[in-house]
Amino acid sequence: MLKAELRKKYTQKRKALSTDEAFLLSEKVFENFIQYFKPKESEKVHIFIPIPARKEIDTQIFIQYFLAKNIHVYVPKIVGDELINIEIFEDTVFETNHWGISEPVSNMDSGEKYFHYVITPLLYCDKEGNRVGYGKGFYDGLFQTISGETKKIGVNYFDPDEYVDDTWENDIPLDYLVTPTEVLSFLSGLE
């Protein structure tokens, strides 16, 4: 299927979830992530802040866990046309931007390029790691600037069924997809 069709289909599937269903599925995704990756103290995680109106995976569960375990947490912020990486702490002050995304008030880019994990928002991911996001390209840009050793991880409520037919050369596939039922690796033996 084409990205536009997948975007529409999975936006509708997400909207059909109740708030309780979305939260329970988010908890299962979180549990699968922790069990599979076993993040450790002092590691660095880049993670998105969910948009409640879009029923994204509730990454606040992840963020609270990481901060409690002394794992460094970085979140994206759009400044102009650029995505910057801001380290957050228990006392970080947030505000909601014009897209409905909660972001740190600070515009202080951490300059960090090495993350152990980048937990990536998406609407859909196929069985080859091809991600369908919202079409702005911010994460493809981020993936080009970070360490090649970083694990690029998508989180989604749904397992991959259809293939993304219209990928292009600047699309960077994910390394893993975490769903409520499994963790898929797209690294084909490179681990």
mmCIF file of C-alpha atoms in Angstrom:
data_model
loop_
_atom_site.group_PDB
_atom_site.id
_atom_site.type_symbol
_atom_site.label_atom_id
_atom_site.label_comp_id
_atom_site.label_asym_id
_atom_site.label_seq_id
_atom_site.Cartn_x
_atom_site.Cartn_y
_atom_site.Cartn_z
ATOM 1 C CA MET A 1 0.000 0.000 0.000
ATOM 2 C CA LEU A 2 1.023 3.598 -0.473
ATOM 3 C CA LYS A 3 2.032 5.691 2.544
ATOM 4 C CA ALA A 4 -1.013 7.950 2.155
ATOM 5 C CA GLU A 5 -3.350 4.939 2.247
ATOM 6 C CA LEU A 6 -1.540 3.408 5.230
ATOM 7 C CA ARG A 7 -1.581 6.752 7.028
ATOM 8 C CA LYS A 8 -5.356 6.986 6.590
ATOM 9 C CA LYS A 9 -6.026 3.329 7.511
ATOM 10 C CA TYR A 10 -3.935 3.337 10.693
ATOM 11 C CA THR A 11 -5.136 6.761 11.798
ATOM 12 C CA GLN A 12 -8.676 5.321 11.684
ATOM 13 C CA LYS A 13 -7.640 2.134 13.512
ATOM 14 C CA ARG A 14 -6.038 4.245 16.227
ATOM 15 C CA LYS A 15 -9.103 6.476 16.558
ATOM 16 C CA ALA A 16 -11.235 3.347 17.062
ATOM 17 C CA LEU A 17 -9.298 2.470 20.242
ATOM 18 C CA SER A 18 -10.840 3.594 23.516
ATOM 19 C CA THR A 19 -8.627 5.590 25.880
ATOM 20 C CA ASP A 20 -8.445 2.558 28.193
ATOM 21 C CA GLU A 21 -7.512 0.205 25.335
ATOM 22 C CA ALA A 22 -4.787 2.585 24.158
ATOM 23 C CA PHE A 23 -3.332 2.812 27.671
ATOM 24 C CA LEU A 24 -3.377 -0.975 28.225
ATOM 25 C CA LEU A 25 -1.728 -1.561 24.845
ATOM 26 C CA SER A 26 0.865 1.128 25.652
ATOM 27 C CA GLU A 27 1.676 -0.687 28.904
ATOM 28 C CA LYS A 28 2.218 -3.938 26.967
ATOM 29 C CA VAL A 29 4.498 -2.160 24.483
ATOM 30 C CA PHE A 30 6.452 -0.708 27.408
ATOM 31 C CA GLU A 31 6.778 -4.135 29.093
ATOM 32 C CA ASN A 32 7.996 -5.718 25.839
ATOM 33 C CA PHE A 33 10.528 -2.920 25.359
ATOM 34 C CA ILE A 34 11.942 -3.275 28.890
ATOM 35 C CA GLN A 35 12.058 -7.070 28.736
ATOM 36 C CA TYR A 36 13.772 -7.146 25.326
ATOM 37 C CA PHE A 37 16.241 -4.228 25.564
ATOM 38 C CA LYS A 38 16.849 -4.085 29.337
ATOM 39 C CA PRO A 39 17.983 -0.432 29.399
ATOM 40 C CA LYS A 40 20.644 0.357 31.995
ATOM 41 C CA GLU A 41 21.565 3.285 34.211
ATOM 42 C CA SER A 42 23.478 6.053 32.404
ATOM 43 C CA GLU A 43 22.307 4.948 28.941
ATOM 44 C CA LYS A 44 20.843 7.624 26.666
ATOM 45 C CA VAL A 45 17.341 7.391 25.236
ATOM 46 C CA HIS A 46 15.748 9.760 22.746
ATOM 47 C CA ILE A 47 11.956 9.439 22.998
ATOM 48 C CA PHE A 48 8.968 11.343 21.685
ATOM 49 C CA ILE A 49 6.298 12.940 23.878
ATOM 50 C CA PRO A 50 2.895 11.529 22.819
ATOM 51 C CA ILE A 51 0.142 13.623 21.279
ATOM 52 C CA PRO A 52 -2.996 12.610 23.237
ATOM 53 C CA ALA A 53 -5.342 13.815 20.468
ATOM 54 C CA ARG A 54 -3.650 11.360 18.065
ATOM 55 C CA LYS A 55 -3.764 8.483 20.570
ATOM 56 C CA GLU A 56 -0.043 7.844 20.220
ATOM 57 C CA ILE A 57 1.647 5.205 22.365
ATOM 58 C CA ASP A 58 1.805 6.612 25.903
ATOM 59 C CA THR A 59 5.553 7.131 26.234
ATOM 60 C CA GLN A 60 5.114 8.905 29.589
ATOM 61 C CA ILE A 61 5.279 5.384 31.082
ATOM 62 C CA PHE A 62 8.730 4.937 29.508
ATOM 63 C CA ILE A 63 9.931 8.400 30.510
ATOM 64 C CA GLN A 64 8.957 7.957 34.184
ATOM 65 C CA TYR A 65 10.732 4.591 34.265
ATOM 66 C CA PHE A 66 13.885 5.948 32.592
ATOM 67 C CA LEU A 67 14.140 8.952 34.918
ATOM 68 C CA ALA A 68 13.614 6.723 37.989
ATOM 69 C CA LYS A 69 16.421 4.403 36.768
ATOM 70 C CA ASN A 70 18.885 7.263 36.093
ATOM 71 C CA ILE A 71 18.711 6.738 32.343
ATOM 72 C CA HIS A 72 19.333 9.963 30.413
ATOM 73 C CA VAL A 73 16.197 11.078 28.567
ATOM 74 C CA TYR A 74 16.181 13.320 25.496
ATOM 75 C CA VAL A 75 13.078 14.547 23.711
ATOM 76 C CA PRO A 76 12.635 16.224 20.333
ATOM 77 C CA LYS A 77 11.635 19.826 19.882
ATOM 78 C CA ILE A 78 10.941 21.563 16.601
ATOM 79 C CA VAL A 79 12.624 24.970 16.410
ATOM 80 C CA GLY A 80 11.989 26.618 13.047
ATOM 81 C CA ASP A 81 12.336 23.741 10.575
ATOM 82 C CA GLU A 82 14.821 21.827 12.691
ATOM 83 C CA LEU A 83 14.400 19.019 15.219
ATOM 84 C CA ILE A 84 16.682 19.520 18.229
ATOM 85 C CA ASN A 85 17.356 17.139 21.127
ATOM 86 C CA ILE A 86 16.731 18.380 24.658
ATOM 87 C CA GLU A 87 17.696 16.438 27.765
ATOM 88 C CA ILE A 88 14.881 16.407 30.312
ATOM 89 C CA PHE A 89 14.769 15.888 34.064
ATOM 90 C CA GLU A 90 12.084 15.456 36.730
ATOM 91 C CA ASP A 91 11.707 19.247 37.015
ATOM 92 C CA THR A 92 11.745 20.139 33.293
ATOM 93 C CA VAL A 93 9.006 22.639 32.417
ATOM 94 C CA PHE A 94 6.870 21.813 29.350
ATOM 95 C CA GLU A 95 4.449 23.769 27.144
ATOM 96 C CA THR A 96 2.144 22.675 24.317
ATOM 97 C CA ASN A 97 3.100 23.818 20.800
ATOM 98 C CA HIS A 98 0.753 24.642 17.907
ATOM 99 C CA TRP A 99 0.670 20.930 16.825
ATOM 100 C CA GLY A 100 -0.585 19.910 20.271
ATOM 101 C CA ILE A 101 2.791 18.410 21.237
ATOM 102 C CA SER A 102 4.141 18.923 24.729
ATOM 103 C CA GLU A 103 7.715 20.236 24.481
ATOM 104 C CA PRO A 104 10.284 21.579 26.942
ATOM 105 C CA VAL A 105 10.121 25.361 27.282
ATOM 106 C CA SER A 106 13.915 25.442 26.825
ATOM 107 C CA ASN A 107 15.446 25.660 23.340
ATOM 108 C CA MET A 108 18.814 24.427 24.641
ATOM 109 C CA ASP A 109 19.923 21.765 22.131
ATOM 110 C CA SER A 110 21.937 19.086 23.927
ATOM 111 C CA GLY A 111 24.084 18.549 20.846
ATOM 112 C CA GLU A 112 23.942 14.827 21.667
ATOM 113 C CA LYS A 113 24.505 12.527 18.671
ATOM 114 C CA TYR A 114 25.025 9.187 20.435
ATOM 115 C CA PHE A 115 21.932 7.552 21.859
ATOM 116 C CA HIS A 116 21.560 3.934 22.853
ATOM 117 C CA TYR A 117 17.937 4.030 21.663
ATOM 118 C CA VAL A 118 15.723 6.353 19.649
ATOM 119 C CA ILE A 119 12.080 5.489 20.338
ATOM 120 C CA THR A 120 10.257 6.740 17.298
ATOM 121 C CA PRO A 121 6.637 7.772 16.691
ATOM 122 C CA LEU A 122 4.843 6.263 13.736
ATOM 123 C CA LEU A 123 1.463 5.418 12.334
ATOM 124 C CA TYR A 124 2.633 2.182 10.728
ATOM 125 C CA CYS A 125 5.730 0.039 10.168
ATOM 126 C CA ASP A 126 5.968 -2.858 7.710
ATOM 127 C CA LYS A 127 7.853 -6.176 8.059
ATOM 128 C CA GLU A 128 11.016 -4.593 6.618
ATOM 129 C CA GLY A 129 11.175 -1.685 9.073
ATOM 130 C CA ASN A 130 9.769 0.907 6.671
ATOM 131 C CA ARG A 131 8.076 3.534 8.802
ATOM 132 C CA VAL A 132 5.042 5.643 7.937
ATOM 133 C CA GLY A 133 4.998 8.769 10.065
ATOM 134 C CA TYR A 134 3.117 12.005 9.641
ATOM 135 C CA GLY A 135 5.041 12.942 6.501
ATOM 136 C CA LYS A 136 7.196 15.792 7.800
ATOM 137 C CA GLY A 137 10.530 13.894 7.570
ATOM 138 C CA PHE A 138 11.876 15.037 10.945
ATOM 139 C CA TYR A 139 12.928 11.556 12.051
ATOM 140 C CA ASP A 140 14.613 10.685 8.753
ATOM 141 C CA GLY A 141 16.615 13.878 9.288
ATOM 142 C CA LEU A 142 17.417 12.886 12.883
ATOM 143 C CA PHE A 143 18.510 9.392 11.807
ATOM 144 C CA GLN A 144 21.030 10.933 9.375
ATOM 145 C CA THR A 145 22.752 12.894 12.161
ATOM 146 C CA ILE A 146 23.051 10.329 14.975
ATOM 147 C CA SER A 147 25.488 7.501 15.609
ATOM 148 C CA GLY A 148 25.089 4.458 13.380
ATOM 149 C CA GLU A 149 25.180 2.324 16.533
ATOM 150 C CA THR A 150 21.927 3.819 17.833
ATOM 151 C CA LYS A 151 19.003 1.375 17.862
ATOM 152 C CA LYS A 152 16.118 2.973 15.942
ATOM 153 C CA ILE A 153 12.949 1.568 17.514
ATOM 154 C CA GLY A 154 9.346 2.092 16.453
ATOM 155 C CA VAL A 155 6.460 1.534 18.854
ATOM 156 C CA ASN A 156 2.990 0.707 17.600
ATOM 157 C CA TYR A 157 -0.321 -0.797 18.682
ATOM 158 C CA PHE A 158 -0.557 -2.837 15.487
ATOM 159 C CA ASP A 159 1.482 -5.640 13.942
ATOM 160 C CA PRO A 160 2.740 -5.155 10.367
ATOM 161 C CA ASP A 161 0.490 -6.600 7.657
ATOM 162 C CA GLU A 162 0.877 -4.573 4.441
ATOM 163 C CA TYR A 163 4.144 -3.487 2.825
ATOM 164 C CA VAL A 164 4.977 0.167 2.230
ATOM 165 C CA ASP A 165 5.146 0.380 -1.574
ATOM 166 C CA ASP A 166 6.386 3.929 -2.016
ATOM 167 C CA THR A 167 9.604 4.162 -0.025
ATOM 168 C CA TRP A 168 12.290 6.453 -1.400
ATOM 169 C CA GLU A 169 16.055 6.798 -1.022
ATOM 170 C CA ASN A 170 15.973 9.187 1.961
ATOM 171 C CA ASP A 171 13.673 6.919 4.003
ATOM 172 C CA ILE A 172 15.704 5.271 6.750
ATOM 173 C CA PRO A 173 14.207 2.003 8.029
ATOM 174 C CA LEU A 174 13.870 1.160 11.694
ATOM 175 C CA ASP A 175 15.980 -1.495 13.404
ATOM 176 C CA TYR A 176 13.133 -2.764 15.596
ATOM 177 C CA LEU A 177 9.379 -2.546 16.058
ATOM 178 C CA VAL A 178 7.811 -3.087 19.493
ATOM 179 C CA THR A 179 4.108 -3.967 19.578
ATOM 180 C CA PRO A 180 1.896 -5.223 22.413
ATOM 181 C CA THR A 181 2.561 -8.813 21.290
ATOM 182 C CA GLU A 182 6.208 -8.901 20.104
ATOM 183 C CA VAL A 183 9.505 -7.234 19.295
ATOM 184 C CA LEU A 184 10.504 -7.504 15.638
ATOM 185 C CA SER A 185 14.126 -7.043 14.538
ATOM 186 C CA PHE A 186 14.902 -5.862 11.020
ATOM 187 C CA LEU A 187 18.675 -6.222 11.411
ATOM 188 C CA SER A 188 18.822 -9.685 9.767
ATOM 189 C CA GLY A 189 21.529 -11.254 11.895
ATOM 190 C CA LEU A 190 23.625 -8.123 12.461
ATOM 191 C CA GLU A 191 22.984 -8.020 16.207
#
